[in-house]
């Protein structure tokens, strides 16, 4: 499904805005000293503050502020010098305070913009509306006992960044590209690990449809979608539902919906009339957060090269195409691996070997790059042997397989197995003479004008040399002798 969808009454345009919740990488929670490790025993990472004991006071974790500023800078966004923490009031069993500390009118990060890469190779800009800091809630556990529900407060008070996009996204592919790019940026910055399956990153998907050129339509918000596949499917379902509804004379109501992956549908959770009145007000326990210009500048100075910058540099410095560059920059560690391989080597050759051979082999074994039996330096060594004609590209594939299996260096394998390319003219001439002598019939045919038999002779010589003869020299010498 692309941006425009055909209905019975003509074309409809899809409009999407995303709210991404990203858990901040920090040793402790937003307002307490409790640990934040994923998968710990229930209720082992809960301080008096997280359990909302009377009289407890929140103390802002500076690391979380720094992480939010880093992220804002990575999203090319304005960092607000003053932001305010506000209470968002609602009742829920996993929220012992009875409110969440969040930011409402004055978030820490304002407007920004990122580039997304679309499957057809084009690039599009998506506006960021804001980023604010907030506490996560705990978790209700319903599947441990037939009659009872339990509450796990380990997550209570963990720091989240909520990243809100402008309604600039025009279809499921763009939504997926946007989430992927945000995830990539956060991982580069090391402000969020981006693990959607652990809930460290999740998205609320706002969807509406309109006739092209019309005002924005009424949106439905699909809560807590936690995989790219689910985002795509939920949007597909929701768009179809809204178009049918409107074309049948109905109206989309503004409401919160849930994605049910088992039934492949979205379901109404609550409408606007039942929407919570959160009674936001500034938290009296926390001062306004005021950032100095120098503080922001100091963080800016520590930012790594970000995915898009890296992509453009790879295309410029190494003359890679967009496709190869995009694959290589997808993870920071992958880009670093490639640059080590490409060091002093032909970059295009390096890109081919990393993408097609190494990533291909790892993918087949379901291994990560970090588990690669071939180090970046050793892969670079193999490529150097191809470039300086020590081995042919064909032999290199065998050497690669051996390196992958044994972890040995290319040079050692080539020495051990005597795989060095033969570039000695005399040695090649000798084999050429033998092959010509052994094939008088084909020699006669060649002389009579069947010049395509050159390939046959080349093949025979290569075979006789066990693949080690330099193919270009074989060609030249054969031509000289046959013609
Ligand atoms: P709320 O805080 O009630 O969720 P916001 O105005 O902050 O509402 O919008 C939340 C998200 O909804 C934003 O990402 C925004 O881009 C998106 N959005 C707003 N209007 C529409 C619309 N008509 N269609 C699709 N998305 C929309
Ligand atoms: Mg919302």
CSV table of C-alpha atoms and ligand atoms in Angstrom, one decimal:
chain,number,residue,atom,x,y,z
A,1,UNK,CA,0.0,0.0,0.0
A,2,UNK,CA,1.5,3.3,-1.0
A,3,UNK,CA,0.6,6.9,-0.1
A,4,UNK,CA,-2.5,7.0,-2.4
A,5,UNK,CA,-5.2,4.3,-2.1
A,6,UNK,CA,-8.0,3.7,-4.5
A,7,UNK,CA,-11.5,3.7,-3.0
A,8,UNK,CA,-14.9,3.5,-4.6
A,9,UNK,CA,-15.1,7.3,-4.7
A,10,UNK,CA,-11.6,7.9,-6.1
A,11,UNK,CA,-8.2,8.2,-4.5
A,12,UNK,CA,-7.5,8.7,-0.8
A,13,UNK,CA,-4.3,10.0,0.8
A,14,UNK,CA,-3.0,8.4,3.9
A,15,UNK,CA,-1.7,10.7,6.7
A,16,UNK,CA,0.3,9.4,9.6
A,17,UNK,CA,1.9,10.9,12.7
A,18,UNK,CA,4.0,8.8,15.1
A,19,UNK,CA,4.6,9.1,18.8
A,20,UNK,CA,7.6,6.9,19.7
A,21,UNK,CA,8.4,6.0,23.3
A,22,UNK,CA,12.1,5.2,23.7
A,23,UNK,CA,13.6,4.0,27.0
A,24,UNK,CA,16.7,5.9,27.8
A,25,UNK,CA,20.0,4.1,28.4
A,26,UNK,CA,21.0,5.1,31.9
A,27,UNK,CA,22.1,3.2,35.0
A,28,UNK,CA,19.2,4.5,37.1
A,29,UNK,CA,15.7,5.7,36.8
A,30,UNK,CA,14.5,9.3,35.9
A,31,UNK,CA,13.9,10.4,39.5
A,32,UNK,CA,15.4,7.6,41.6
A,33,UNK,CA,18.6,5.6,42.0
A,34,UNK,CA,17.1,2.2,41.2
A,35,UNK,CA,18.6,0.0,38.5
A,36,UNK,CA,17.0,-0.4,35.1
A,37,UNK,CA,18.2,-3.8,33.8
A,38,UNK,CA,15.8,-5.6,31.6
A,39,UNK,CA,14.6,-9.0,32.8
A,40,UNK,CA,15.4,-8.7,36.5
A,41,UNK,CA,13.3,-10.6,39.0
A,42,UNK,CA,10.0,-8.7,39.6
A,43,UNK,CA,10.1,-5.9,42.1
A,44,UNK,CA,13.8,-6.1,42.7
A,45,UNK,CA,14.5,-2.6,41.2
A,46,UNK,CA,12.1,-0.5,43.1
A,47,UNK,CA,13.0,2.3,45.5
A,48,UNK,CA,10.7,4.1,47.9
A,49,UNK,CA,10.3,6.8,45.2
A,50,UNK,CA,9.3,4.3,42.5
A,51,UNK,CA,6.8,2.7,44.9
A,52,UNK,CA,5.4,6.2,45.7
A,53,UNK,CA,5.8,5.9,49.5
A,54,UNK,CA,4.4,9.0,51.2
A,55,UNK,CA,6.9,11.9,51.6
A,56,UNK,CA,9.3,10.6,48.9
A,57,UNK,CA,10.7,13.3,46.7
A,58,UNK,CA,11.9,12.9,43.1
A,59,UNK,CA,15.5,13.9,42.3
A,60,UNK,CA,16.2,14.4,38.6
A,61,UNK,CA,18.9,12.1,37.1
A,62,UNK,CA,21.3,14.3,35.2
A,63,UNK,CA,22.3,11.4,32.9
A,64,UNK,CA,18.8,11.2,31.5
A,65,UNK,CA,18.8,14.9,30.8
A,66,UNK,CA,22.1,14.6,28.9
A,67,UNK,CA,20.6,11.6,26.9
A,68,UNK,CA,17.5,13.6,25.9
A,69,UNK,CA,19.7,16.6,24.8
A,70,UNK,CA,22.0,14.2,22.8
A,71,UNK,CA,18.9,12.7,21.1
A,72,UNK,CA,17.5,16.2,20.4
A,73,UNK,CA,20.7,17.2,18.8
A,74,UNK,CA,20.7,14.0,16.8
A,75,UNK,CA,17.2,14.8,15.5
A,76,UNK,CA,18.5,18.2,14.4
A,77,UNK,CA,16.1,19.8,16.8
A,78,UNK,CA,16.0,22.9,19.0
A,79,UNK,CA,17.1,22.3,22.6
A,80,UNK,CA,14.9,24.3,24.9
A,81,UNK,CA,16.8,26.3,27.5
A,82,UNK,CA,13.9,26.0,30.0
A,83,UNK,CA,11.5,23.0,30.3
A,84,UNK,CA,8.9,22.1,32.9
A,85,UNK,CA,8.0,18.8,34.5
A,86,UNK,CA,4.3,18.3,34.8
A,87,UNK,CA,2.0,15.8,36.5
A,88,UNK,CA,-0.2,13.7,34.2
A,89,UNK,CA,-2.9,12.4,36.5
A,90,UNK,CA,-4.7,9.1,36.1
A,91,UNK,CA,-5.5,6.0,38.1
A,92,UNK,CA,-4.1,2.6,37.2
A,93,UNK,CA,-2.9,-0.3,39.4
A,94,UNK,CA,0.6,-0.2,38.0
A,95,UNK,CA,0.9,3.6,38.7
A,96,UNK,CA,1.4,3.9,42.5
A,97,UNK,CA,1.8,7.7,42.4
A,98,UNK,CA,-1.5,8.2,40.8
A,99,UNK,CA,0.3,10.4,38.2
A,100,UNK,CA,3.1,10.2,35.8
A,101,UNK,CA,5.8,12.9,35.8
A,102,UNK,CA,6.0,14.1,32.2
A,103,UNK,CA,6.5,17.3,30.3
A,104,UNK,CA,3.5,19.0,28.6
A,105,UNK,CA,3.6,22.5,27.4
A,106,UNK,CA,7.3,23.0,27.8
A,107,UNK,CA,9.3,20.0,26.6
A,108,UNK,CA,13.1,19.7,26.7
A,109,UNK,CA,13.3,19.5,22.9
A,110,UNK,CA,11.4,21.4,20.3
A,111,UNK,CA,11.1,21.2,16.5
A,112,UNK,CA,13.6,19.1,14.4
A,113,UNK,CA,13.8,17.2,11.2
A,114,UNK,CA,15.2,13.8,10.0
A,115,UNK,CA,15.7,12.2,6.6
A,116,UNK,CA,14.1,8.9,5.8
A,117,UNK,CA,15.2,6.5,3.0
A,118,UNK,CA,12.4,5.0,1.0
A,119,UNK,CA,12.4,1.6,-0.7
A,120,UNK,CA,12.5,3.3,-4.2
A,121,UNK,CA,15.8,5.0,-3.4
A,122,UNK,CA,14.4,8.5,-2.7
A,123,UNK,CA,14.9,10.5,0.4
A,124,UNK,CA,12.2,12.5,2.3
A,125,UNK,CA,12.2,14.9,5.2
A,126,UNK,CA,9.9,14.2,8.2
A,127,UNK,CA,9.4,17.0,10.8
A,128,UNK,CA,9.8,16.3,14.5
A,129,UNK,CA,7.3,18.2,16.6
A,130,UNK,CA,9.0,17.7,20.0
A,131,UNK,CA,10.7,15.3,22.4
A,132,UNK,CA,9.8,15.2,26.0
A,133,UNK,CA,11.0,13.3,29.1
A,134,UNK,CA,8.6,11.2,31.1
A,135,UNK,CA,8.4,8.3,33.6
A,136,UNK,CA,7.4,4.8,32.5
A,137,UNK,CA,4.6,3.0,34.5
A,138,UNK,CA,5.0,-0.4,36.1
A,139,UNK,CA,3.5,-3.6,34.6
A,140,UNK,CA,0.4,-5.5,35.5
A,141,UNK,CA,0.9,-9.3,35.1
A,142,UNK,CA,-2.3,-11.3,34.4
A,143,UNK,CA,-1.0,-14.6,33.3
A,144,UNK,CA,0.6,-16.0,36.5
A,145,UNK,CA,-2.5,-17.0,38.5
A,146,UNK,CA,-6.0,-18.0,37.6
A,147,UNK,CA,-7.7,-15.4,39.8
A,148,UNK,CA,-5.1,-12.8,40.8
A,149,UNK,CA,-3.2,-10.1,38.9
A,150,UNK,CA,0.2,-9.0,40.0
A,151,UNK,CA,2.1,-5.8,39.7
A,152,UNK,CA,5.8,-5.5,38.8
A,153,UNK,CA,7.2,-2.1,39.6
A,154,UNK,CA,10.7,-2.6,38.1
A,155,UNK,CA,9.7,-0.5,35.1
A,156,UNK,CA,8.0,2.1,37.3
A,157,UNK,CA,9.9,5.4,37.0
A,158,UNK,CA,12.3,4.3,34.2
A,159,UNK,CA,13.1,7.2,31.9
A,160,UNK,CA,11.4,7.5,28.6
A,161,UNK,CA,11.7,9.9,25.7
A,162,UNK,CA,8.6,10.5,23.8
A,163,UNK,CA,9.4,11.6,20.2
A,164,UNK,CA,6.4,13.1,18.4
A,165,UNK,CA,6.4,13.5,14.6
A,166,UNK,CA,4.5,16.0,12.4
A,167,UNK,CA,1.8,14.3,10.4
A,168,UNK,CA,4.2,14.2,7.4
A,169,UNK,CA,4.2,10.4,6.9
A,170,UNK,CA,2.3,9.2,3.9
A,171,UNK,CA,1.8,5.4,4.1
A,172,UNK,CA,3.0,2.3,5.9
A,173,UNK,CA,6.4,2.1,4.0
A,174,UNK,CA,7.2,5.7,5.1
A,175,UNK,CA,6.2,4.9,8.7
A,176,UNK,CA,8.4,1.8,8.8
A,177,UNK,CA,11.3,3.9,7.2
A,178,UNK,CA,10.8,6.6,9.8
A,179,UNK,CA,10.8,4.2,12.8
A,180,UNK,CA,13.9,2.5,11.4
A,181,UNK,CA,15.7,5.8,11.0
A,182,UNK,CA,14.8,7.0,14.5
A,183,UNK,CA,16.0,3.6,15.9
A,184,UNK,CA,19.2,3.9,14.0
A,185,UNK,CA,19.9,7.4,15.2
A,186,UNK,CA,19.2,6.4,18.9
A,187,UNK,CA,21.5,3.4,18.6
A,188,UNK,CA,24.2,5.5,17.1
A,189,UNK,CA,23.8,8.0,19.9
A,190,UNK,CA,23.6,5.2,22.5
A,191,UNK,CA,20.6,6.9,24.1
A,192,UNK,CA,18.2,3.9,23.6
A,193,UNK,CA,18.9,0.3,22.6
A,194,UNK,CA,16.0,0.3,20.2
A,195,UNK,CA,14.9,-3.3,21.2
A,196,UNK,CA,11.2,-3.3,20.1
A,197,UNK,CA,10.7,-6.9,21.2
A,198,UNK,CA,11.7,-6.0,24.8
A,199,UNK,CA,9.5,-2.9,24.7
A,200,UNK,CA,12.4,-0.5,24.9
A,201,UNK,CA,11.0,1.2,21.8
A,202,UNK,CA,7.2,1.3,21.0
A,203,UNK,CA,5.1,3.5,18.8
A,204,UNK,CA,1.6,5.0,18.9
A,205,UNK,CA,0.4,5.3,15.4
A,206,UNK,CA,-2.0,8.1,14.4
A,207,UNK,CA,-3.8,7.4,11.1
A,208,UNK,CA,-6.2,9.4,9.1
A,209,UNK,CA,-7.3,9.6,5.4
A,210,UNK,CA,-8.3,12.4,3.2
A,211,UNK,CA,-9.0,13.3,-0.4
A,212,UNK,CA,-5.7,14.7,-1.9
A,213,UNK,CA,-5.6,18.5,-1.2
A,214,UNK,CA,-8.3,18.4,1.5
A,215,UNK,CA,-7.8,19.4,5.2
A,216,UNK,CA,-6.5,16.8,7.6
A,217,UNK,CA,-9.1,14.1,8.3
A,218,UNK,CA,-10.0,12.8,11.8
A,219,UNK,CA,-7.4,10.5,13.1
A,220,UNK,CA,-7.5,7.3,15.1
A,221,UNK,CA,-4.6,6.5,17.4
A,222,UNK,CA,-3.3,2.9,17.6
A,223,UNK,CA,-1.5,2.5,20.9
A,224,UNK,CA,1.7,0.6,21.7
A,225,UNK,CA,2.5,-1.1,18.5
A,226,UNK,CA,5.8,-3.0,19.1
A,227,UNK,CA,7.2,-4.3,15.8
A,228,UNK,CA,7.7,-2.9,12.3
A,229,UNK,CA,5.6,-5.6,10.9
A,230,UNK,CA,2.7,-4.8,13.3
A,231,UNK,CA,3.0,-1.1,12.4
A,232,UNK,CA,2.7,-1.9,8.7
A,233,UNK,CA,-0.3,-4.2,9.2
A,234,UNK,CA,-2.1,-2.0,11.6
A,235,UNK,CA,-1.9,0.9,9.2
A,236,UNK,CA,-3.1,-1.2,6.3
A,237,UNK,CA,-6.0,-2.4,8.3
A,238,UNK,CA,-6.9,1.1,9.7
A,239,UNK,CA,-6.7,2.8,6.3
A,240,UNK,CA,-9.1,0.3,4.8
A,241,UNK,CA,-11.4,0.6,7.7
A,242,UNK,CA,-11.6,4.4,7.6
A,243,UNK,CA,-12.0,4.5,3.8
A,244,UNK,CA,-14.9,2.0,3.9
A,245,UNK,CA,-16.5,3.8,6.8
A,246,UNK,CA,-16.4,7.2,5.1
A,247,UNK,CA,-17.5,5.8,1.7
A,248,UNK,CA,-20.5,4.1,3.4
A,249,UNK,CA,-21.6,7.5,4.7
A,250,UNK,CA,-20.1,7.2,8.2
A,251,UNK,CA,-17.5,9.3,10.0
A,252,UNK,CA,-14.2,8.4,11.6
A,253,UNK,CA,-14.3,9.2,15.3
A,254,UNK,CA,-11.3,10.4,17.2
A,255,UNK,CA,-10.4,7.5,19.4
A,256,UNK,CA,-7.7,5.2,20.8
A,257,UNK,CA,-7.5,1.8,19.3
A,258,UNK,CA,-5.6,-1.4,20.0
A,259,UNK,CA,-3.8,-3.6,17.4
A,260,UNK,CA,-4.7,-7.3,17.8
A,261,UNK,CA,-2.0,-9.2,15.9
A,262,UNK,CA,-3.9,-12.5,16.4
A,263,UNK,CA,-7.0,-11.2,14.7
A,264,UNK,CA,-5.2,-8.9,12.4
A,265,UNK,CA,-7.4,-5.9,13.3
A,266,UNK,CA,-7.6,-2.7,15.3
A,267,UNK,CA,-10.2,-2.4,18.0
A,268,UNK,CA,-11.7,0.5,19.7
A,269,UNK,CA,-10.3,1.1,23.2
A,270,UNK,CA,-11.8,4.4,24.2
A,271,UNK,CA,-13.3,7.3,22.3
A,272,UNK,CA,-12.5,11.0,22.7
A,273,UNK,CA,-15.5,11.4,25.0
A,274,UNK,CA,-14.1,8.8,27.4
A,275,UNK,CA,-10.6,10.1,27.0
A,276,UNK,CA,-8.8,10.8,30.2
A,277,UNK,CA,-8.7,14.3,31.5
A,278,UNK,CA,-5.1,14.2,32.8
A,279,UNK,CA,-5.4,17.5,34.7
A,280,UNK,CA,-1.8,18.4,33.8
A,281,UNK,CA,-0.1,20.8,36.1
A,282,UNK,CA,3.6,21.7,36.9
A,283,UNK,CA,5.0,19.3,39.5
A,284,UNK,CA,5.5,21.3,42.6
A,285,UNK,CA,8.3,18.9,43.7
A,286,UNK,CA,10.5,19.8,40.7
A,287,UNK,CA,12.1,23.1,39.7
A,288,UNK,CA,12.0,24.2,36.0
A,289,UNK,CA,14.9,22.5,34.2
A,290,UNK,CA,17.2,25.3,33.0
A,291,UNK,CA,20.1,24.4,30.6
A,292,UNK,CA,23.1,26.6,30.0
A,293,UNK,CA,24.2,27.2,26.4
A,294,UNK,CA,27.7,25.8,27.3
A,295,UNK,CA,26.1,22.6,28.6
A,296,UNK,CA,24.4,22.0,25.3
A,297,UNK,CA,27.5,22.9,23.3
A,298,UNK,CA,29.6,20.5,25.4
A,299,UNK,CA,27.2,17.6,24.6
A,300,UNK,CA,27.2,18.6,20.9
A,301,UNK,CA,31.0,18.3,20.8
A,302,UNK,CA,30.7,14.6,21.9
A,303,UNK,CA,28.2,13.5,19.2
A,304,UNK,CA,29.3,10.7,16.9
A,305,UNK,CA,29.0,11.0,13.1
A,306,UNK,CA,25.3,10.2,12.5
A,307,UNK,CA,23.8,7.7,10.0
A,308,UNK,CA,23.0,10.3,7.3
A,309,UNK,CA,26.3,12.1,7.5
A,310,UNK,CA,28.1,8.7,7.3
A,311,UNK,CA,25.9,7.6,4.4
A,312,UNK,CA,26.8,10.8,2.5
A,313,UNK,CA,30.5,10.5,3.3
A,314,UNK,CA,30.6,6.8,2.2
A,315,UNK,CA,29.0,7.8,-1.1
A,316,UNK,CA,31.5,10.7,-1.5
A,317,UNK,CA,34.8,9.3,-0.2
A,318,UNK,CA,34.4,5.7,-1.3
A,319,UNK,CA,32.2,6.3,-4.3
A,320,UNK,CA,29.6,3.7,-3.0
A,321,UNK,CA,26.1,3.7,-4.4
A,322,UNK,CA,23.2,4.6,-2.1
A,323,UNK,CA,22.2,1.0,-1.7
A,324,UNK,CA,25.6,-0.2,-0.5
A,325,UNK,CA,26.1,2.9,1.7
A,326,UNK,CA,22.7,2.4,3.3
A,327,UNK,CA,23.4,-1.2,4.2
A,328,UNK,CA,26.9,-0.4,5.6
A,329,UNK,CA,25.7,2.4,7.8
A,330,UNK,CA,22.7,0.5,9.3
A,331,UNK,CA,24.7,-0.2,12.4
A,332,UNK,CA,27.6,1.9,13.7
A,333,UNK,CA,29.7,-1.2,14.4
A,334,UNK,CA,29.1,-2.4,10.8
A,335,UNK,CA,30.2,0.9,9.4
A,336,UNK,CA,33.4,0.8,11.5
A,337,UNK,CA,34.0,-2.8,10.4
A,338,UNK,CA,33.7,-1.8,6.7
A,339,UNK,CA,36.1,1.2,7.2
A,340,UNK,CA,38.7,-1.1,8.7
A,341,UNK,CA,38.3,-3.5,5.8
A,342,UNK,CA,38.5,-0.7,3.3
A,343,UNK,CA,41.6,0.9,4.9
A,344,UNK,CA,44.3,0.9,2.2
A,345,UNK,CA,42.1,-1.2,0.0
A,346,UNK,CA,39.8,-0.8,-3.0
A,347,UNK,CA,36.6,0.5,-1.2
A,348,UNK,CA,34.1,-1.0,-3.8
A,349,UNK,CA,35.8,-4.4,-3.5
A,350,UNK,CA,35.7,-4.1,0.3
A,351,UNK,CA,32.0,-3.1,0.2
A,352,UNK,CA,31.2,-6.1,-2.0
A,353,UNK,CA,33.0,-8.6,0.2
A,354,UNK,CA,31.5,-7.2,3.4
A,355,UNK,CA,27.9,-7.1,2.1
A,356,UNK,CA,27.7,-10.1,-0.2
A,357,UNK,CA,30.2,-12.6,1.3
A,358,UNK,CA,30.5,-11.8,5.0
A,359,UNK,CA,27.1,-10.5,5.8
A,360,UNK,CA,25.6,-13.2,3.6
A,361,UNK,CA,27.5,-15.9,5.4
A,362,UNK,CA,26.7,-14.5,8.9
A,363,UNK,CA,23.0,-14.1,7.9
A,364,UNK,CA,22.8,-17.7,6.9
A,365,UNK,CA,24.3,-18.8,10.2
A,366,UNK,CA,22.0,-16.3,12.1
A,367,UNK,CA,25.1,-14.7,13.5
A,368,UNK,CA,25.8,-11.1,14.3
A,369,UNK,CA,28.8,-9.2,12.9
A,370,UNK,CA,30.3,-9.2,16.4
A,371,UNK,CA,30.5,-13.0,16.2
A,372,UNK,CA,32.2,-13.0,12.8
A,373,UNK,CA,35.0,-15.6,12.7
A,374,UNK,CA,36.8,-13.3,10.2
A,375,UNK,CA,38.0,-10.1,11.7
A,376,UNK,CA,37.8,-6.8,9.8
A,377,UNK,CA,41.6,-6.7,9.6
A,378,UNK,CA,41.8,-10.3,8.2
A,379,UNK,CA,39.1,-9.6,5.6
A,380,UNK,CA,41.1,-6.5,4.6
A,381,UNK,CA,44.1,-8.9,4.2
A,382,UNK,CA,42.2,-11.1,1.8
A,383,UNK,CA,41.2,-8.2,-0.3
A,384,UNK,CA,44.8,-6.9,-0.5
A,385,UNK,CA,45.8,-10.3,-1.9
A,386,UNK,CA,43.2,-10.0,-4.6
A,387,UNK,CA,44.2,-6.4,-5.4
A,388,UNK,CA,47.9,-7.2,-5.8
A,389,UNK,CA,47.1,-10.3,-7.9
A,390,UNK,CA,48.5,-12.8,-5.4
A,391,UNK,CA,45.2,-14.7,-5.8
A,392,UNK,CA,42.4,-14.6,-8.2
A,393,UNK,CA,38.9,-13.6,-7.2
A,394,UNK,CA,37.8,-17.2,-7.7
A,395,UNK,CA,40.4,-18.6,-5.4
A,396,UNK,CA,39.6,-15.8,-3.0
A,397,UNK,CA,36.2,-17.3,-2.4
A,398,UNK,CA,37.7,-20.6,-1.4
A,399,UNK,CA,40.2,-18.8,0.9
A,400,UNK,CA,37.2,-16.9,2.4
A,401,UNK,CA,35.4,-20.1,3.2
A,402,UNK,CA,38.5,-21.5,4.9
A,403,UNK,CA,38.9,-18.3,6.8
A,404,UNK,CA,35.3,-18.4,7.9
A,405,UNK,CA,35.6,-22.0,9.0
A,406,UNK,CA,39.0,-21.7,10.8
A,407,UNK,CA,39.4,-18.1,11.7
A,408,UNK,CA,42.9,-18.1,10.1
A,409,UNK,CA,44.5,-15.3,8.2
A,410,UNK,CA,44.3,-15.2,4.4
A,411,UNK,CA,48.0,-15.2,3.9
A,412,UNK,CA,48.6,-18.3,6.0
A,413,UNK,CA,45.9,-20.2,4.1
A,414,UNK,CA,47.4,-19.2,0.7
A,415,UNK,CA,50.9,-20.2,1.8
A,416,UNK,CA,49.8,-23.4,3.4
A,417,UNK,CA,47.7,-24.6,0.4
A,418,UNK,CA,50.0,-23.1,-2.3
A,419,UNK,CA,47.2,-21.0,-3.8
A,420,UNK,CA,49.4,-18.2,-5.0
A,421,UNK,CA,48.4,-17.0,-8.5
A,422,UNK,CA,50.9,-18.0,-11.2
A,423,UNK,CA,52.2,-14.8,-12.8
A,424,UNK,CA,55.4,-16.2,-14.1
A,425,UNK,CA,55.2,-15.9,-17.9
A,426,UNK,CA,57.4,-18.9,-18.6
A,427,UNK,CA,55.3,-21.2,-16.4
A,428,UNK,CA,52.1,-20.0,-18.0
A,429,UNK,CA,53.5,-20.4,-21.5
A,430,UNK,CA,54.5,-24.0,-20.7
A,431,UNK,CA,50.9,-24.9,-19.8
A,432,UNK,CA,49.5,-23.0,-22.8
A,433,UNK,CA,51.8,-25.0,-25.1
A,434,UNK,CA,50.7,-28.3,-23.5
A,435,UNK,CA,47.0,-27.4,-23.9
A,436,UNK,CA,47.5,-26.4,-27.5
A,437,UNK,CA,49.4,-29.6,-28.2
A,438,UNK,CA,46.7,-31.8,-26.5
A,439,UNK,CA,43.9,-30.2,-28.6
A,440,UNK,CA,44.8,-30.3,-32.3
A,441,UNK,CA,41.2,-30.5,-33.5
A,442,UNK,CA,40.1,-27.4,-31.7
A,443,UNK,CA,43.3,-25.7,-32.8
A,444,UNK,CA,42.4,-26.4,-36.4
A,445,UNK,CA,38.8,-25.1,-35.9
A,446,UNK,CA,40.1,-22.0,-34.3
A,447,UNK,CA,42.5,-21.4,-37.2
A,448,UNK,CA,39.6,-21.8,-39.5
A,449,UNK,CA,37.8,-18.9,-37.9
A,450,UNK,CA,36.0,-20.3,-34.9
A,451,UNK,CA,37.6,-17.7,-32.6
A,452,UNK,CA,35.0,-18.2,-29.8
A,453,UNK,CA,37.0,-21.4,-29.0
A,454,UNK,CA,39.4,-19.0,-27.2
A,455,UNK,CA,37.2,-19.5,-24.1
A,456,UNK,CA,37.7,-23.2,-24.3
A,457,UNK,CA,41.5,-22.9,-24.3
A,458,UNK,CA,41.4,-20.4,-21.5
A,459,UNK,CA,39.3,-22.8,-19.5
A,460,UNK,CA,41.7,-25.7,-20.1
A,461,UNK,CA,44.7,-23.7,-19.1
A,462,UNK,CA,43.0,-22.5,-15.9
A,463,UNK,CA,42.0,-26.0,-15.1
A,464,UNK,CA,45.5,-27.3,-15.6
A,465,UNK,CA,46.9,-24.6,-13.3
A,466,UNK,CA,44.3,-25.5,-10.7
A,467,UNK,CA,42.8,-22.1,-11.0
A,468,UNK,CA,46.0,-20.4,-10.1
A,469,UNK,CA,47.1,-18.9,-13.4
A,470,UNK,CA,46.5,-15.2,-13.8
A,471,UNK,CA,43.5,-15.1,-16.1
A,472,UNK,CA,44.5,-11.9,-17.9
A,473,UNK,CA,48.0,-13.3,-18.7
A,474,UNK,CA,46.5,-16.6,-19.8
A,475,UNK,CA,44.3,-14.7,-22.2
A,476,UNK,CA,47.1,-12.6,-23.6
A,477,UNK,CA,49.6,-15.4,-24.0
A,478,UNK,CA,47.0,-17.7,-25.6
A,479,UNK,CA,46.0,-15.0,-28.1
A,480,UNK,CA,49.6,-14.5,-29.0
A,481,UNK,CA,50.2,-18.1,-29.7
A,482,UNK,CA,47.0,-18.9,-31.5
A,483,UNK,CA,46.9,-15.9,-33.8
B,1,LIG,P1,-2.2,13.9,21.4
B,1,LIG,O1,-1.3,14.5,22.3
B,1,LIG,O2,-3.7,14.1,21.8
B,1,LIG,O3,-1.9,12.5,21.0
B,1,LIG,P2,-1.1,15.6,19.2
B,1,LIG,O4,-1.6,16.8,18.6
B,1,LIG,O5,0.1,15.7,20.1
B,1,LIG,O6,-2.2,14.8,20.0
B,1,LIG,O7,-0.7,14.6,18.1
B,1,LIG,C1,-0.2,13.3,18.3
B,1,LIG,C2,0.3,12.8,16.9
B,1,LIG,O8,-0.8,12.7,16.0
B,1,LIG,C3,1.3,13.6,16.3
B,1,LIG,O9,2.3,12.7,15.8
B,1,LIG,C4,0.7,14.2,15.1
B,1,LIG,O10,1.5,14.3,14.0
B,1,LIG,C5,-0.4,13.2,14.8
B,1,LIG,N1,-1.6,13.7,14.1
B,1,LIG,C6,-2.2,14.9,14.4
B,1,LIG,N2,-3.3,15.0,13.5
B,1,LIG,C7,-3.3,14.0,12.7
B,1,LIG,C8,-4.1,13.6,11.6
B,1,LIG,N3,-5.2,14.3,11.2
B,1,LIG,N4,-3.8,12.4,11.0
B,1,LIG,C9,-2.8,11.7,11.3
B,1,LIG,N5,-2.0,12.0,12.3
B,1,LIG,C10,-2.2,13.2,13.0
B,2,LIG,MG1,-1.1,10.8,21.7
